[in-house]
Coordinates of C-alpha atoms in Angstrom, one line a residue:
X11 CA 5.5 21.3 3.2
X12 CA 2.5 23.3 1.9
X13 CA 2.7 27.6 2.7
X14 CA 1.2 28.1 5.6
X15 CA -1.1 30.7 3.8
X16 CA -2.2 28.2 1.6
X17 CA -3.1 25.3 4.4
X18 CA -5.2 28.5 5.7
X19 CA -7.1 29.1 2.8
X20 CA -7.6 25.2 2.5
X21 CA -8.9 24.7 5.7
X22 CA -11.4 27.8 5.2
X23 CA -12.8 26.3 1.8
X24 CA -13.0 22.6 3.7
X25 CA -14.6 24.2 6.5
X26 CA -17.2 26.6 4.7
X27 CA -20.3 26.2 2.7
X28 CA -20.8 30.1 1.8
X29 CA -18.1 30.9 -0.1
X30 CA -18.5 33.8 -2.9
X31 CA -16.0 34.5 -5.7
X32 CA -15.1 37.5 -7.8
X33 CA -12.9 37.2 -10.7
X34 CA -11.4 39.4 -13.4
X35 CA -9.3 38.4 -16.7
X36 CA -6.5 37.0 -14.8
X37 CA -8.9 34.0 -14.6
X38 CA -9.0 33.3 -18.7
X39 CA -5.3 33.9 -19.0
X40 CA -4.5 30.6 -18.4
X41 CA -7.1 30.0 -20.9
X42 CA -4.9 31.6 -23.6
X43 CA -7.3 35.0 -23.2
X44 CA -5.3 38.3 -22.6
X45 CA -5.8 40.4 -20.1
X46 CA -6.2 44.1 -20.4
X47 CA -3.3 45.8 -18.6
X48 CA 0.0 43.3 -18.0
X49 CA 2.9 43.8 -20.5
X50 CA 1.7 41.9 -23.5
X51 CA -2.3 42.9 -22.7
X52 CA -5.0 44.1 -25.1
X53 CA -4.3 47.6 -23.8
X54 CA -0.7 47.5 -24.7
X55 CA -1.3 46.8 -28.5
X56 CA -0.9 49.2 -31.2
X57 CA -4.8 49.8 -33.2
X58 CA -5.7 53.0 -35.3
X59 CA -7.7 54.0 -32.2
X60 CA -7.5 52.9 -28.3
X61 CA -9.0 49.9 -27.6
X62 CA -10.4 52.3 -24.6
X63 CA -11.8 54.3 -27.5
X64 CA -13.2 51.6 -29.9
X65 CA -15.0 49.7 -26.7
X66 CA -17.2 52.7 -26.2
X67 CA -20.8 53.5 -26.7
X68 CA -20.2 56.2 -28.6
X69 CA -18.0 54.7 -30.8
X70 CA -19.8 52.0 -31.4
X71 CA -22.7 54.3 -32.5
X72 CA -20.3 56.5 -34.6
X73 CA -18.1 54.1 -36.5
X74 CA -20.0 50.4 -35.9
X75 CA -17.7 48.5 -38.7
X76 CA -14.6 49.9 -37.4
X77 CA -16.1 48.7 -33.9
X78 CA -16.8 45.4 -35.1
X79 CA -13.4 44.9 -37.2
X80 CA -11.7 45.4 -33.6
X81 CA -14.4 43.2 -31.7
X82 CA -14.4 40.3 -34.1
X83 CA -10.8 40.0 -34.1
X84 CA -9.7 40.8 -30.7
X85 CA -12.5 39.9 -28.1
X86 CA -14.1 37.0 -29.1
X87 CA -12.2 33.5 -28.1
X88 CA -14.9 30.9 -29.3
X89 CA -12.1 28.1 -29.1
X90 CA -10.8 28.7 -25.7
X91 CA -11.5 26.3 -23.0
X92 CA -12.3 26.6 -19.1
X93 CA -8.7 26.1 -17.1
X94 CA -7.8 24.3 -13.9
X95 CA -9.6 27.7 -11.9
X96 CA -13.1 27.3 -13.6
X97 CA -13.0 23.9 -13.1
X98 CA -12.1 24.3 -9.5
X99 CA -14.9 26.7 -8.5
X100 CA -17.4 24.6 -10.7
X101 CA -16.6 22.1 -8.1
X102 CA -16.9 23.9 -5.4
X103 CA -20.4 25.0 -6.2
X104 CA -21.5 21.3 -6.9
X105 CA -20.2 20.9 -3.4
X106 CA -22.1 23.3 -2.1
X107 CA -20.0 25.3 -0.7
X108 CA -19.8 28.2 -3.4
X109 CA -22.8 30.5 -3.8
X110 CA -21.8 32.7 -6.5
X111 CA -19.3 33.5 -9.2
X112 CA -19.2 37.2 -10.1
X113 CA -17.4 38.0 -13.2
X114 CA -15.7 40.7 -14.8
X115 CA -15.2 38.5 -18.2
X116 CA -17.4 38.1 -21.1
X117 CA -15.9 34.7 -21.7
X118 CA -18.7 32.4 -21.1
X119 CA -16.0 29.7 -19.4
X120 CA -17.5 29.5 -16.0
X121 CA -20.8 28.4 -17.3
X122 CA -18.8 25.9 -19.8
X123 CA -16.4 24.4 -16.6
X124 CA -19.9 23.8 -15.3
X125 CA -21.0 26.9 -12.7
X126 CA -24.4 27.8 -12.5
X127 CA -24.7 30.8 -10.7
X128 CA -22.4 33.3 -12.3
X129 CA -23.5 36.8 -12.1
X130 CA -22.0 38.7 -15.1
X131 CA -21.2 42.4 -14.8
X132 CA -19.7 43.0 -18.3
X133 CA -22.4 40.9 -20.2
X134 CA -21.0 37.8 -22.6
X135 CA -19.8 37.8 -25.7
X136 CA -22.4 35.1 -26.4
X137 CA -25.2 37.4 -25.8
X138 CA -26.0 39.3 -28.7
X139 CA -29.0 41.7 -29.5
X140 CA -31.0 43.8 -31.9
X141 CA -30.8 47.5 -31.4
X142 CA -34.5 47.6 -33.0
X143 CA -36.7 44.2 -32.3
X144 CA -34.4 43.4 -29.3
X145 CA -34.6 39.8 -30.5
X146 CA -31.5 37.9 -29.1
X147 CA -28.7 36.3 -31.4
X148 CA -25.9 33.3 -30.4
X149 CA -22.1 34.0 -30.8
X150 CA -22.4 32.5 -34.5
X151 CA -24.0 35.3 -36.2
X152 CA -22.1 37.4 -35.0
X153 CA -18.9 35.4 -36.2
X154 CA -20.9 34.8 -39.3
X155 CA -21.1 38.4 -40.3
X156 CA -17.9 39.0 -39.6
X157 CA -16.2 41.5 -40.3
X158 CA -19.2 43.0 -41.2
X159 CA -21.7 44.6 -38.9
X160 CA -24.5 41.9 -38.2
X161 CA -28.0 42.8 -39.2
X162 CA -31.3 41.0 -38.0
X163 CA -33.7 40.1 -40.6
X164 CA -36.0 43.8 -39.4
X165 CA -32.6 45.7 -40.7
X166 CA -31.7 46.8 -36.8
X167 CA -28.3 46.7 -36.5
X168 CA -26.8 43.5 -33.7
X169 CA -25.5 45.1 -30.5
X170 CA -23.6 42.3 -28.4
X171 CA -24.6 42.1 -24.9
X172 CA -21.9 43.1 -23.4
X173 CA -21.6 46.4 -21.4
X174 CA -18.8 49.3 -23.2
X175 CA -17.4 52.2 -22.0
X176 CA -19.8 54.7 -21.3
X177 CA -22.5 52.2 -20.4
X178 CA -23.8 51.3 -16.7
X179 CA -24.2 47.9 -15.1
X180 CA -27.2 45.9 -14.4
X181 CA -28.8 47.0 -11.6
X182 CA -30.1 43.6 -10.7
X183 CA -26.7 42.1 -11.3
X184 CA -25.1 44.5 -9.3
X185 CA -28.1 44.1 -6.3
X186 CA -27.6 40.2 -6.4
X187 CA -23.5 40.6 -6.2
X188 CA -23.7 42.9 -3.2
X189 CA -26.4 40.7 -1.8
X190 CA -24.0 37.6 -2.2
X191 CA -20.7 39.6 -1.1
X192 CA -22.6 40.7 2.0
X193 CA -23.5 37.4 3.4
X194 CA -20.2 35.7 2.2
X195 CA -18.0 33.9 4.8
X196 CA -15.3 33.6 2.6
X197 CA -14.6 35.8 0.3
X198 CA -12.2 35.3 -2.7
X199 CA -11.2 37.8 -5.3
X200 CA -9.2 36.4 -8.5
X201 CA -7.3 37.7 -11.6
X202 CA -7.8 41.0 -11.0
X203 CA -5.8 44.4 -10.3
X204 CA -9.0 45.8 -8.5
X205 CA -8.7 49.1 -10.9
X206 CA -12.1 49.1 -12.8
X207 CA -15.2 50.5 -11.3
X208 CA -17.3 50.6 -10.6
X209 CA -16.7 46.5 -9.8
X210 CA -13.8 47.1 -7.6
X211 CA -15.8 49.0 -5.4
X212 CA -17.6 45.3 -4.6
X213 CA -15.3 44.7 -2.6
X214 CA -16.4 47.2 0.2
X215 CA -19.5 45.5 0.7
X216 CA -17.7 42.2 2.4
X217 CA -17.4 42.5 6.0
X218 CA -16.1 39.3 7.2
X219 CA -12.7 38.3 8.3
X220 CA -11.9 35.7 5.3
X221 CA -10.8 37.8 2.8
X222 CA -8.8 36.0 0.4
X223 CA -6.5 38.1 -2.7
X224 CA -5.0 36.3 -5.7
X225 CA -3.7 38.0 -8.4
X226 CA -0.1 38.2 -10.1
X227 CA 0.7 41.5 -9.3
X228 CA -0.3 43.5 -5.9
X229 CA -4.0 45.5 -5.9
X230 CA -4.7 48.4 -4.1
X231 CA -6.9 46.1 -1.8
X232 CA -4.3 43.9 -0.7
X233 CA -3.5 45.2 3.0
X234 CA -7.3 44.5 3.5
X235 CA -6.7 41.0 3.2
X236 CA -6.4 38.3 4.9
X237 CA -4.9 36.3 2.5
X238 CA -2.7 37.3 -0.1
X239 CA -1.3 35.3 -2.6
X240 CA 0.3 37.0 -5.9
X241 CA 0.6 34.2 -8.2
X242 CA -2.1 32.4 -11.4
X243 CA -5.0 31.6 -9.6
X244 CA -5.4 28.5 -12.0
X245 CA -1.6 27.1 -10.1
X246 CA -2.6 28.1 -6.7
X247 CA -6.0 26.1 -7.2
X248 CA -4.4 22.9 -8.1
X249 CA -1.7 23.6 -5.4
X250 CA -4.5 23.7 -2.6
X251 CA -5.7 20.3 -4.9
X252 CA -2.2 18.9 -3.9
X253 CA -2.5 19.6 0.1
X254 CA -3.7 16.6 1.8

């Protein structure tokens, strides 16, 4: 017999067609991407500088190979693949039913498990740019390069599009996300210990009554809920595939 929680959330997904997601890295981690914060995280490895540090707009300006040596090596996943939580969301736009997919990752796998409105906070790794022309660059020169810095052919130095320490959203990003949080039904938040802002702060801007949680370990936001589940969001998806 299915959790009583989870035939809830199950019959708010069949019932609704404006549901809004927001996701953190807890979503890739099934995708063999590490987080930033649990035990065996990004965070918690040993570098000549903090990752905290080396992810910073100054430090990128200051000491761009050093910046690049780390990035190269330790952000960018081209092999990983979209797991059973992309997938699931994918399908729930082509349903209709999902509006939006807000992101906190720079992974690219929602648009590769097949979503098509994904509103990136944090930029994509497959986004790259030149400080000088602005001309745009794929994922591959960047890779090509490495662990060089990568120039463009006018000598500017390749920035990747992703937003670092120090550095302030996308205004229209963050407009569209409040836009889509504010008229959400349902409203699920995924992989994500609710600790970064300003993102986190999303979260205020959803006034409904369908508040959904998932995330291994317990947020500060989680007696707001409705729903809480603490547990990979890529298992609960296929258990609410399961129900009946």
């Amino acid at each position: 017999m299915a959790d009583k929680n989870l035939l809830q959330l199950k019959k708010w997904l069949d019932e609704s067609n404006n549901i809004v997601f927001f996701g953190g890295a807890g979503v890739s981690t099934e995708s063999g991407i590490p987080d930033f914060r649990s035990v065996d995280g990004l965070y918690n490895t040993k570098y000549d500088y903090p990752p905290e540090e080396i992810l910073s707009h100054t430090f990128f300006v200051k000491n761009t190979k050093e910046f690049y040596r780390f990035y190269t090596d330790k952000m960018i996943f081209k092999n990983a693949k979209p797991n059973y939580a992309h997938y699931f969301l994918a399908e729930l736009e082509k349903l209709g039913k999902l509006k939006a997919v807000i992101t906190q990752n720079i992974d690219n796998l929602h648009q590769m498990a097949g979503s098509k409105k994904v509103l990136e906070l944090h930029g994509s790794v497959y986004r790259n740019y030149c400080w000088n022309c602005k001309k745009f660059f794929g994922i591959d020169k960047i890779l090509a390069c490495a662990p060089d810095v990568p120039k463009c052919d006018c000598g500017g130095i390749i920035k990747p599009d992703v937003v670092l320490y120090e550095e302030g959203l996308s205004n229209d990003i963050l407009f569209e996300s409040i836009q889509a949080i504010e008229n959400a039904e349902v409203f699920i938040i995924g992989g994500t210990s609710l600790s970064v802002y300003p993102a986190a702060s999303l979260v205020n801007y959803y006034h409904g009554d369908k508040l959904v949680l998932i995330n291994k370990t317990p947020t500060p936001y989680d007696r707001y809920a409705n729903l809480v589940f603490n547990q990979p969001i890529g298992r609960l998806f296929e258990s609410l595939k399961e129900i009946k």
